[in-house]
C-alpha atoms as a PDB file:
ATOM      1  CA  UNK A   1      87.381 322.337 146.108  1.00  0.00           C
ATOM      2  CA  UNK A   2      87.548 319.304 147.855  1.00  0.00           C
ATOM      3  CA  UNK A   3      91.092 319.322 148.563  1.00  0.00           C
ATOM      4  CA  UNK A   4      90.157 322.721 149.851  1.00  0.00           C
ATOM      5  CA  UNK A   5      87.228 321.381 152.155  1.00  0.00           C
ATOM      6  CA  UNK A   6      89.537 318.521 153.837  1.00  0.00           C
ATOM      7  CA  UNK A   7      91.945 320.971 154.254  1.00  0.00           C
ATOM      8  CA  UNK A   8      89.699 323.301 156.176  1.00  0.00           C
ATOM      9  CA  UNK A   9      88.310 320.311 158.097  1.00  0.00           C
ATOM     10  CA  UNK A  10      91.967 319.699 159.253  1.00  0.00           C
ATOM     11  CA  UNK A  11      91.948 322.733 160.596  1.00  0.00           C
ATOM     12  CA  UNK A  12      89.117 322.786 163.031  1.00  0.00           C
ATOM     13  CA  UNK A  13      90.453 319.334 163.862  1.00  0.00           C
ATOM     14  CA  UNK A  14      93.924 321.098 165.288  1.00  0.00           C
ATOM     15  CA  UNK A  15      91.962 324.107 166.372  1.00  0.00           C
ATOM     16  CA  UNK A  16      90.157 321.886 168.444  1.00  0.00           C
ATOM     17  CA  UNK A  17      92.361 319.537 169.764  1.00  0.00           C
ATOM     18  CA  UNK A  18      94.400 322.733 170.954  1.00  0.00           C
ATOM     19  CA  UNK A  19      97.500 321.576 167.965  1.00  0.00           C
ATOM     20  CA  UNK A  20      97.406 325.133 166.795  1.00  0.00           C
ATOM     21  CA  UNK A  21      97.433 327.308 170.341  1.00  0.00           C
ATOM     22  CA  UNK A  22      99.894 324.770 171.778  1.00  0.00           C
ATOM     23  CA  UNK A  23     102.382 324.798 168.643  1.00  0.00           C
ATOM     24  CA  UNK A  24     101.639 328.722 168.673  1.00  0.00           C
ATOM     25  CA  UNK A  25     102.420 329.476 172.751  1.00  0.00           C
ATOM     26  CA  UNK A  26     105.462 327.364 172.325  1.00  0.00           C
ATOM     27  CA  UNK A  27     107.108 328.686 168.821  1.00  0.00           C
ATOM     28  CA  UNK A  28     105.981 332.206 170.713  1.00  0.00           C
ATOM     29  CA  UNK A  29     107.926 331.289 173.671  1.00  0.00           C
ATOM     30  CA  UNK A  30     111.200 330.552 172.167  1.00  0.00           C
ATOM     31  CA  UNK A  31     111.338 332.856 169.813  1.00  0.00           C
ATOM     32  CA  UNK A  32     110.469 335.820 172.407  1.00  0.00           C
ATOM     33  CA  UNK A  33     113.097 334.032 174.334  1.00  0.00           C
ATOM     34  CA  UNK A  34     115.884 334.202 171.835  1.00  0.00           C
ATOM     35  CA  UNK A  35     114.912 337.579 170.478  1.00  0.00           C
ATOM     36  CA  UNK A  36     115.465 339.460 174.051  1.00  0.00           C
ATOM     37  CA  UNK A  37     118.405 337.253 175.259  1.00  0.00           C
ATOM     38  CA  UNK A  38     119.927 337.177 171.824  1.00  0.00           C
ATOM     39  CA  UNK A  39     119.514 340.627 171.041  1.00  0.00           C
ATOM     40  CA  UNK A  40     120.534 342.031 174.345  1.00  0.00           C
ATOM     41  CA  UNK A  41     124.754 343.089 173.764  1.00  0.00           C
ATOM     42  CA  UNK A  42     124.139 344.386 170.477  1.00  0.00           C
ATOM     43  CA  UNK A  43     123.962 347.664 171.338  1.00  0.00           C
ATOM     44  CA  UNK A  44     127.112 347.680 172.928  1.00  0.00           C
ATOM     45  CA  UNK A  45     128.956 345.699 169.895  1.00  0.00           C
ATOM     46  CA  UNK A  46     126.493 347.981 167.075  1.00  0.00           C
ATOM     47  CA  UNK A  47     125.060 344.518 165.413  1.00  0.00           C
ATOM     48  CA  UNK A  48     122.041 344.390 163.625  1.00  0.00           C
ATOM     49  CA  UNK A  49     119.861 342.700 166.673  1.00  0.00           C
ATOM     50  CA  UNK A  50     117.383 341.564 163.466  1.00  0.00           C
ATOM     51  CA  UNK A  51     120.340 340.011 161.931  1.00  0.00           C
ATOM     52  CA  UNK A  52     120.892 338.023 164.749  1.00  0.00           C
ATOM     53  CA  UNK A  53     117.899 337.051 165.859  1.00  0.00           C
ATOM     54  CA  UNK A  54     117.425 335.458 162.235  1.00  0.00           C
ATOM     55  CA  UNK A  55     120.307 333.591 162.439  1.00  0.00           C
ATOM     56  CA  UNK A  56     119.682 332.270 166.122  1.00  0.00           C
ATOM     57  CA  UNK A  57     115.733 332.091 165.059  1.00  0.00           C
ATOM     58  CA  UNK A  58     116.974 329.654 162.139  1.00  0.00           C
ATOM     59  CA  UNK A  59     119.350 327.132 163.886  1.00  0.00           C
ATOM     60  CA  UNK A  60     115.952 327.073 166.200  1.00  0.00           C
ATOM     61  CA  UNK A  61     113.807 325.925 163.547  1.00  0.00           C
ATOM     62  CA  UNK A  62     115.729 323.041 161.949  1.00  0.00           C
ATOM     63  CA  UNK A  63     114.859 321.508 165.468  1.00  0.00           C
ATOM     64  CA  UNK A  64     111.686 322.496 166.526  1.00  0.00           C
ATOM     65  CA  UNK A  65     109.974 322.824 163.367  1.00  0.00           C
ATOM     66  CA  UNK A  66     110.134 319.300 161.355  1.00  0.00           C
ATOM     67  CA  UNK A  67     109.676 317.984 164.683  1.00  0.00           C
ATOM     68  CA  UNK A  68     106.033 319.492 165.253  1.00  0.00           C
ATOM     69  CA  UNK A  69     105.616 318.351 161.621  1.00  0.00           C
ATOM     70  CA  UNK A  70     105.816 314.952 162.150  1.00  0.00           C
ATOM     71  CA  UNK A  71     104.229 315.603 165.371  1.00  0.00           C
ATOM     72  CA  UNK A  72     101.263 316.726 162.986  1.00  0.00           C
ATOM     73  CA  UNK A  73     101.456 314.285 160.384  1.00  0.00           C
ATOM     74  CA  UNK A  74     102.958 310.811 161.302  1.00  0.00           C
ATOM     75  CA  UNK A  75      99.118 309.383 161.500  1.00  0.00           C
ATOM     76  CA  UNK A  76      97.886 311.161 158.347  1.00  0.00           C
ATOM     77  CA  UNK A  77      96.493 307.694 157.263  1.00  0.00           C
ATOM     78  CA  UNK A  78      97.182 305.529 159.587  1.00  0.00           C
ATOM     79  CA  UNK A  79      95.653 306.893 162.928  1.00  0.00           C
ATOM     80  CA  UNK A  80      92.257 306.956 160.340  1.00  0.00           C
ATOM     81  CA  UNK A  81      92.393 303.626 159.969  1.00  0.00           C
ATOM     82  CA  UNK A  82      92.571 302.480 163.731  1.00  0.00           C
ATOM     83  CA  UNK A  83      89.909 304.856 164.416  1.00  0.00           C
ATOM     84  CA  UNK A  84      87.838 303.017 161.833  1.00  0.00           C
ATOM     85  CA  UNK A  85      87.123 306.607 160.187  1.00  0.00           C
ATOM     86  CA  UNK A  86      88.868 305.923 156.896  1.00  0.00           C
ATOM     87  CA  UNK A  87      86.584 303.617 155.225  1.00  0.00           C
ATOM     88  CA  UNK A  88      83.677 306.176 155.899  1.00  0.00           C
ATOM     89  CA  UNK A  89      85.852 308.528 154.334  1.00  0.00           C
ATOM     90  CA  UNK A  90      86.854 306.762 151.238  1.00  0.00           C
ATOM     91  CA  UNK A  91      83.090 306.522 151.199  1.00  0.00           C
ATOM     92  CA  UNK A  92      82.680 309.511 150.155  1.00  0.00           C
ATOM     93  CA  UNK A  93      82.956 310.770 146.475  1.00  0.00           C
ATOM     94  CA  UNK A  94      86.829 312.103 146.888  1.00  0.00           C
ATOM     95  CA  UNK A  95      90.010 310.295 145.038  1.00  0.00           C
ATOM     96  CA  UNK A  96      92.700 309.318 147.046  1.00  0.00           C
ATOM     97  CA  UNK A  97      95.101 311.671 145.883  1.00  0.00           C
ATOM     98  CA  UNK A  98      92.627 314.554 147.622  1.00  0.00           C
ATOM     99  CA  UNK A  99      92.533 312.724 151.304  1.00  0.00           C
ATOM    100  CA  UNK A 100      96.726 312.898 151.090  1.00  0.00           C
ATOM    101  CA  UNK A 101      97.017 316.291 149.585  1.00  0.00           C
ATOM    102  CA  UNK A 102      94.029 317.880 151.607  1.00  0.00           C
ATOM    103  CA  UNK A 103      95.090 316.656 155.188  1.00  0.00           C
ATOM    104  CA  UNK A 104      98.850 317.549 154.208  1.00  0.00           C
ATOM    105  CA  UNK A 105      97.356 321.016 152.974  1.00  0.00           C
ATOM    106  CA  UNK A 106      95.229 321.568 156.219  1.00  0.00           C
ATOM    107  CA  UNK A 107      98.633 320.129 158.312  1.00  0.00           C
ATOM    108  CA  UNK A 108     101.047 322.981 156.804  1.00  0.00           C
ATOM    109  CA  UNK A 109      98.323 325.615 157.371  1.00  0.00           C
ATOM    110  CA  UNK A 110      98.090 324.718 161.198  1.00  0.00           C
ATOM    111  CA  UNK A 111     102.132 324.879 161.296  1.00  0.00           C
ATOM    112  CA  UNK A 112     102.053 328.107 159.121  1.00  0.00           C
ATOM    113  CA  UNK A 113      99.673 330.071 161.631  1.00  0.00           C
ATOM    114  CA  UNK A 114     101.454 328.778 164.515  1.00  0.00           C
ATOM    115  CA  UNK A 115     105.277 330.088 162.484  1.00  0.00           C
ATOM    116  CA  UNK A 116     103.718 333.518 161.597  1.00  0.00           C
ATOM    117  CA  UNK A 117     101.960 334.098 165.004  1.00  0.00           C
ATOM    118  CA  UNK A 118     104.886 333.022 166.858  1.00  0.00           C
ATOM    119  CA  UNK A 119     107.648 334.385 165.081  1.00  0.00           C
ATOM    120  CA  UNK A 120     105.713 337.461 164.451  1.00  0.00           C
ATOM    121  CA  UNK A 121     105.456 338.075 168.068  1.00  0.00           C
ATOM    122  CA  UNK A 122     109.399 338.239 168.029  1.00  0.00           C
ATOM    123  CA  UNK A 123     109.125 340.128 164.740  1.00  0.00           C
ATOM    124  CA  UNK A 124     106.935 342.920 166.632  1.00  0.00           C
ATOM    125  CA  UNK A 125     108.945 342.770 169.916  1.00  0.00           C
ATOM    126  CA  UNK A 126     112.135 344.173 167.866  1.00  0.00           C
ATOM    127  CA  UNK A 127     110.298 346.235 165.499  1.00  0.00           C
ATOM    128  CA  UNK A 128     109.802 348.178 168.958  1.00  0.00           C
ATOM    129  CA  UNK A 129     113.401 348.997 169.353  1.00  0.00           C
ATOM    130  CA  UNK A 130     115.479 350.496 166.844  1.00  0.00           C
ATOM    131  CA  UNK A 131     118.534 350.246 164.682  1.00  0.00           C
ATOM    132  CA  UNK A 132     116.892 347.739 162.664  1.00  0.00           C
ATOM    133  CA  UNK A 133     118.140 347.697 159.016  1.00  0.00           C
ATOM    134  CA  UNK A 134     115.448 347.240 155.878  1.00  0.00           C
ATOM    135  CA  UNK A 135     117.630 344.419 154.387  1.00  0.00           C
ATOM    136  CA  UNK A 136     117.361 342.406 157.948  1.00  0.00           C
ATOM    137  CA  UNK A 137     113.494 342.760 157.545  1.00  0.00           C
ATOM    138  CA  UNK A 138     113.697 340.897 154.231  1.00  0.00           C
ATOM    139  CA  UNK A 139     116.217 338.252 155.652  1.00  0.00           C
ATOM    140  CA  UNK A 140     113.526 337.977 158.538  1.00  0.00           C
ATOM    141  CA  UNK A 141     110.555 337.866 155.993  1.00  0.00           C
ATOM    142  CA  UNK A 142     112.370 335.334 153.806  1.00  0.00           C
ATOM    143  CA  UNK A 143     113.320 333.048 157.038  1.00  0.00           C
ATOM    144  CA  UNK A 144     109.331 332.755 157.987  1.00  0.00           C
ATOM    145  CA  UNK A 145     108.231 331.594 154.341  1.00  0.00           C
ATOM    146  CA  UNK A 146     111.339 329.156 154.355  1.00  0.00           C
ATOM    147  CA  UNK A 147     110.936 327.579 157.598  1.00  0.00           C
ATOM    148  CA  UNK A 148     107.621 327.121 156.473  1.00  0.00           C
ATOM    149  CA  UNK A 149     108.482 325.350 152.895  1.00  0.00           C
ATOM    150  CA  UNK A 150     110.788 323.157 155.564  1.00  0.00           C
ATOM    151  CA  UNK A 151     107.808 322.420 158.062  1.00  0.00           C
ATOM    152  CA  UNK A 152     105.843 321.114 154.647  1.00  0.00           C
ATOM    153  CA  UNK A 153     108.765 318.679 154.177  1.00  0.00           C
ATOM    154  CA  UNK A 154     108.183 317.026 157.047  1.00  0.00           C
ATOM    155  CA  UNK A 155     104.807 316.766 156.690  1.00  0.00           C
ATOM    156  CA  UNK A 156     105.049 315.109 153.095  1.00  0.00           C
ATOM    157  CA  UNK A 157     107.332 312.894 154.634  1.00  0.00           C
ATOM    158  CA  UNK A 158     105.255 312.334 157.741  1.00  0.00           C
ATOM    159  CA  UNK A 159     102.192 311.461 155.439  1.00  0.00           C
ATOM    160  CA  UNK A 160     104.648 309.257 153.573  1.00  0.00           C
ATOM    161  CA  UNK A 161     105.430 307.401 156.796  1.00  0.00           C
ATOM    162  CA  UNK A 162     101.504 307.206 157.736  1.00  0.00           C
ATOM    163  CA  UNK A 163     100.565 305.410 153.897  1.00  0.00           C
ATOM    164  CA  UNK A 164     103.796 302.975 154.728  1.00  0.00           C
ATOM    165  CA  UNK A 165     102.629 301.217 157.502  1.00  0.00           C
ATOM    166  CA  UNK A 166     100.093 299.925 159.231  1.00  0.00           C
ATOM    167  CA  UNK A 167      99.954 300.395 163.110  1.00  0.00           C
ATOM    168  CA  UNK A 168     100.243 304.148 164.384  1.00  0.00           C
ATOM    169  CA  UNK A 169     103.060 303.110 166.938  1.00  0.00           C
ATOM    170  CA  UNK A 170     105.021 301.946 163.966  1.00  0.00           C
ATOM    171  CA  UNK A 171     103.863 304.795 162.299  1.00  0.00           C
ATOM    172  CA  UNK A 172     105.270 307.093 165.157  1.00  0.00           C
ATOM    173  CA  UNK A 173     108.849 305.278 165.603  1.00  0.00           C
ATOM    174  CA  UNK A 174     109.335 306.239 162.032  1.00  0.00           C
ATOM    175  CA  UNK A 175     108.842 309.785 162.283  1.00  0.00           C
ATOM    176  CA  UNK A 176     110.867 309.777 165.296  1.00  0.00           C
ATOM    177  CA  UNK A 177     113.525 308.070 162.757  1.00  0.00           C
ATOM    178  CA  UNK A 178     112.979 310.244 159.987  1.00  0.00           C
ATOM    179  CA  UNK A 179     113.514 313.509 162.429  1.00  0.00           C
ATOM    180  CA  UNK A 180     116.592 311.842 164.048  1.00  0.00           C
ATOM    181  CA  UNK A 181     118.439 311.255 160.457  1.00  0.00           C
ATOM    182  CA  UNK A 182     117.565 314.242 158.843  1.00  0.00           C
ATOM    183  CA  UNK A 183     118.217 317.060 161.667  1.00  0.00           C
ATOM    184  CA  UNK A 184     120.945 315.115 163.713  1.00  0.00           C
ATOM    185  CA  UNK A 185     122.659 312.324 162.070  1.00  0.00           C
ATOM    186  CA  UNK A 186     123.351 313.007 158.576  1.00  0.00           C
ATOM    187  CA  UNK A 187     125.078 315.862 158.894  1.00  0.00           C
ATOM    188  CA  UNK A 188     126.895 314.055 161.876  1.00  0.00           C
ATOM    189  CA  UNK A 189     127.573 311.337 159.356  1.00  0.00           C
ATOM    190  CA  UNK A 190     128.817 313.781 156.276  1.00  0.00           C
ATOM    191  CA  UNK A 191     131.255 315.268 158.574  1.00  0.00           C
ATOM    192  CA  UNK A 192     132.407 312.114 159.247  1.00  0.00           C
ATOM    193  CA  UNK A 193     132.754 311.208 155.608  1.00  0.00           C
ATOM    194  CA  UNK A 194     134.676 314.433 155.450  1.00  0.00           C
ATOM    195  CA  UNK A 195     137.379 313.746 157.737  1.00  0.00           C
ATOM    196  CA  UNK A 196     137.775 309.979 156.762  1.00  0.00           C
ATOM    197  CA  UNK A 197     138.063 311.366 153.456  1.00  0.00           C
ATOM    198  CA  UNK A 198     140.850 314.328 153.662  1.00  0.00           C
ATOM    199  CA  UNK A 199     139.581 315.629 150.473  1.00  0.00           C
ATOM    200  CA  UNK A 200     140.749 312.973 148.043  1.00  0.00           C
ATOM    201  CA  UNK A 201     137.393 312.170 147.163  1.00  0.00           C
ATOM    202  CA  UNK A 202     134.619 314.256 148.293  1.00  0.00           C
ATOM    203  CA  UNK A 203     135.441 317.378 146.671  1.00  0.00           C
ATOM    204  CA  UNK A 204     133.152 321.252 146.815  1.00  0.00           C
ATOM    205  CA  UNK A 205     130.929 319.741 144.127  1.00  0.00           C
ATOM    206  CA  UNK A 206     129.791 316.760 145.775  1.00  0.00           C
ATOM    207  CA  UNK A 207     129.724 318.361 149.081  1.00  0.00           C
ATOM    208  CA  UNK A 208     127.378 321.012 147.764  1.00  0.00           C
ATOM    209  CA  UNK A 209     125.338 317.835 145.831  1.00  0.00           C
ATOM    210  CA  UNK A 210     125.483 315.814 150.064  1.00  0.00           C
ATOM    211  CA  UNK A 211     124.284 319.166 151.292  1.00  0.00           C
ATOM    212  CA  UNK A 212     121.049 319.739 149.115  1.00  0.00           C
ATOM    213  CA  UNK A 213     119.673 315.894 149.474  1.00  0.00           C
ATOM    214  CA  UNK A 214     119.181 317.166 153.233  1.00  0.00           C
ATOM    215  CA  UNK A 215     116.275 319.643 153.289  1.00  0.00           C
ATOM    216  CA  UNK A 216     117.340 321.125 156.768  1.00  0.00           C
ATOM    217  CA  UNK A 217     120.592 321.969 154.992  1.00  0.00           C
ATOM    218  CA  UNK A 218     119.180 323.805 151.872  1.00  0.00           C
ATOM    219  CA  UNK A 219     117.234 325.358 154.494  1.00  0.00           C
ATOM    220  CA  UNK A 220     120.316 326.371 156.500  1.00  0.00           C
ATOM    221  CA  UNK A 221     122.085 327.531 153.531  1.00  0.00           C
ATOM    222  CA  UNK A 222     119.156 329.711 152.152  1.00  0.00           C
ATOM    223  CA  UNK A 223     118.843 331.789 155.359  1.00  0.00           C
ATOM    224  CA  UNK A 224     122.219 331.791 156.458  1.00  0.00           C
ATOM    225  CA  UNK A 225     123.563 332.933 152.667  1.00  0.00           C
ATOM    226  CA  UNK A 226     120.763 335.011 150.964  1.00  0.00           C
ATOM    227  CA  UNK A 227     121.361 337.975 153.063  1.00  0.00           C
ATOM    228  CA  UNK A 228     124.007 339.966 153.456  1.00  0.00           C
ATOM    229  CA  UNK A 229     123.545 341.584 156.776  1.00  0.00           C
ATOM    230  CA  UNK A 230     122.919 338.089 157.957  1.00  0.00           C
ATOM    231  CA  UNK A 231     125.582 336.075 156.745  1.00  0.00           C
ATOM    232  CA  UNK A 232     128.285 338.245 158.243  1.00  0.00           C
ATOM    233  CA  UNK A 233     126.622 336.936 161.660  1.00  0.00           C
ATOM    234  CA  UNK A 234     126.572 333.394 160.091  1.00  0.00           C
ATOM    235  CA  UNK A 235     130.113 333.266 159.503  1.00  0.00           C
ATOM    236  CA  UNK A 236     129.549 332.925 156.031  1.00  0.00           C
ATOM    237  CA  UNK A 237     130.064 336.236 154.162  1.00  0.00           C
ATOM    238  CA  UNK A 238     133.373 337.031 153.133  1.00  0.00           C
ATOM    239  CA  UNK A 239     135.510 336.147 149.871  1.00  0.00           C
ATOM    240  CA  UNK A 240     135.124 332.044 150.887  1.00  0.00           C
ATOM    241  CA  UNK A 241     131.070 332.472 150.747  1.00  0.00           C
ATOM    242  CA  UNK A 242     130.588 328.804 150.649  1.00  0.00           C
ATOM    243  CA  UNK A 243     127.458 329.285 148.663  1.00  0.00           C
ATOM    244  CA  UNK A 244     127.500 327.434 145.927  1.00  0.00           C
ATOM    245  CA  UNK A 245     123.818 328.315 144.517  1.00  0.00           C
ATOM    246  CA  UNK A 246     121.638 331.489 143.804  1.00  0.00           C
ATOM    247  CA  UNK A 247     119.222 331.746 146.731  1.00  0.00           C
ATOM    248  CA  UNK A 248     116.266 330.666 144.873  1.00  0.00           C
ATOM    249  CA  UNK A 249     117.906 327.237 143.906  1.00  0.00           C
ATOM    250  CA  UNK A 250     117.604 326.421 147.523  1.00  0.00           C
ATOM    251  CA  UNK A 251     113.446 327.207 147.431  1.00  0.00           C
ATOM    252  CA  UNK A 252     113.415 325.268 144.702  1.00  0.00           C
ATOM    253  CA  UNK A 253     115.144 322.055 146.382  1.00  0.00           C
ATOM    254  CA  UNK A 254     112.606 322.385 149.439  1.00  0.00           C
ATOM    255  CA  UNK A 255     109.979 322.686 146.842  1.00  0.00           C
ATOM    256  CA  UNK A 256     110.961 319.572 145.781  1.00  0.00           C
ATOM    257  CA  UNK A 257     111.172 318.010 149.187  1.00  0.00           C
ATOM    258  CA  UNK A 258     107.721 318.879 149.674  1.00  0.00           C
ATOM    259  CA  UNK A 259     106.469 317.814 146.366  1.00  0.00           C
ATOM    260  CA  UNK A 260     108.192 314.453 145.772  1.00  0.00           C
ATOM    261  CA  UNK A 261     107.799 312.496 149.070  1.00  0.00           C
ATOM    262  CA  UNK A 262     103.980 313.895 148.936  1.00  0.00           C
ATOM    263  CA  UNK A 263     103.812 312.194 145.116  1.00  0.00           C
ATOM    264  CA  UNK A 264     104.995 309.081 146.451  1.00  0.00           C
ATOM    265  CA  UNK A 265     102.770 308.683 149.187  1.00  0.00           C
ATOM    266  CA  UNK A 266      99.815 309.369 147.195  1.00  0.00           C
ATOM    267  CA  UNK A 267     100.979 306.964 144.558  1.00  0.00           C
ATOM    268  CA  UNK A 268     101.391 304.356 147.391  1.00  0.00           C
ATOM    269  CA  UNK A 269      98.067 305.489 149.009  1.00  0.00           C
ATOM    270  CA  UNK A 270      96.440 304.299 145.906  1.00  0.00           C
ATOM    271  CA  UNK A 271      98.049 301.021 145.665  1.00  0.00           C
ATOM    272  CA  UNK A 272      97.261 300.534 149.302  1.00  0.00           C
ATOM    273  CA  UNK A 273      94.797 297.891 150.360  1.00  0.00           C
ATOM    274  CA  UNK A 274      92.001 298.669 153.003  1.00  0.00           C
END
């Protein structure tokens, strides 16, 4: 109940502050965006203008979305503790564990209204025109809850970064670090690795292995892979389908991203001196 309580305090906080209508208008904006410009020749060419929209709508949210997760999170802790608010907090009679797990909690609700208000604006802008397939409204369905699994990532890892340190700045430059490694450079490093390495060492297996210890990849591979209709737009249907796991093995590894860098932080918010 507590949890709950912070949680729900979180969110008036964003609600407030404008976090959940700004992240809203904007995830709105660019999904309405790539929804009418994306979807515009596929009459002529008879795609499934779902199909691709979910495919565009996901290479879209591997950017934007971790990004207004850390934007959410990266002073968790922290930004409490310059405001002097955190020892009146800790005041209270609530653990640790609950501050960490409620604000992350009330965090990931602010992103998920802002993902299913925004993206269901696109949702509900091609649900007006027709020659949309059933199996594209799953893919579409499936893509929401995932990319918002991927935004709770982020914010594990953004309350992570707020425990670690002790200035907000410092706190800021990490998240800035942790988006710029995880969305830009690792898989700018891997292919790196891959053409250094001509295939002598780095074989499927370990590539598949590289892939899933990035959670924008698992993400990636989950919406590009679990549907059909989608992954012929992907590029990644066919008798090569590079994927290499069921489609719920790659729920499961963001399920672990969330939980695992949320357990550490809590176990270092604990061992944390005030």
């Amino acid at each position: 109940m507590k949890v709950l309580t912070l949680a729900a305090q979180e969110v008036r906080v964003g609600l407030r502050n404008r976090w959940v209508l700004a992240t809203t208008v904007v995830m709105a904006a660019l999904a309405l965006s790539l929804t009418l410009l994306g979807s515009a020749p596929t009459g002529t060419v008879k795609a499934d203008p779902l199909a691709v929209v979910v495919v565009s709508l996901a290479s879209l949210t591997i950017f934007l979305v971790p990004l207004i997760a850390l934007l959410l999170s990266f002073d968790t802790i922290v930004g409490e503790q310059e405001r002097g608010t955190l020892m009146l907090l800790l005041s209270y009679p609530v653990s640790r564990w609950q501050i960490v797990l409620g604000k992350g909690l009330g965090q990931v609700a602010i992103l998920a209204i802002a993902t299913v208000l925004g993206y269901g604006a696109a949702g509900i802008a091609l649900w007006l025109k027709s020659g949309v397939a059933e199996a594209a409204w799953q893919a579409y369905a499936a893509m929401v809850l995932t990319s918002i699994m991927l935004g709770a990532t982020f914010v594990a890892m953004g309350c992570l970064a707020s425990v670690l340190v002790r200035e907000r700045a410092t706190a800021a430059g990490l998240a800035v670090g942790i988006w710029l490694f995880f969305v830009l450079l690792y898989d700018t490093a891997l292919l790196g690795v891959l053409v250094a390495d001509q295939g002598r060492i780095v074989g499927k297996s370990v590539l598949d292995a590289l892939l899933l210890l990035n959670p924008a990849d698992a993400y990636r591979l989950f919406n590009m892979t679990a549907s059909e209709s989608v992954s012929v737009y992907s590029g990644m249907a066919g008798p090569g389908d590079p994927a290499a796991l069921p489609p719920l093995a790659y729920v499961g590894v963001l399920a672990l991203w969330i939980a695992i860098p949320l357990a550490i932080a809590i176990a270092a918010f604990r061992r944390r001196a005030l």
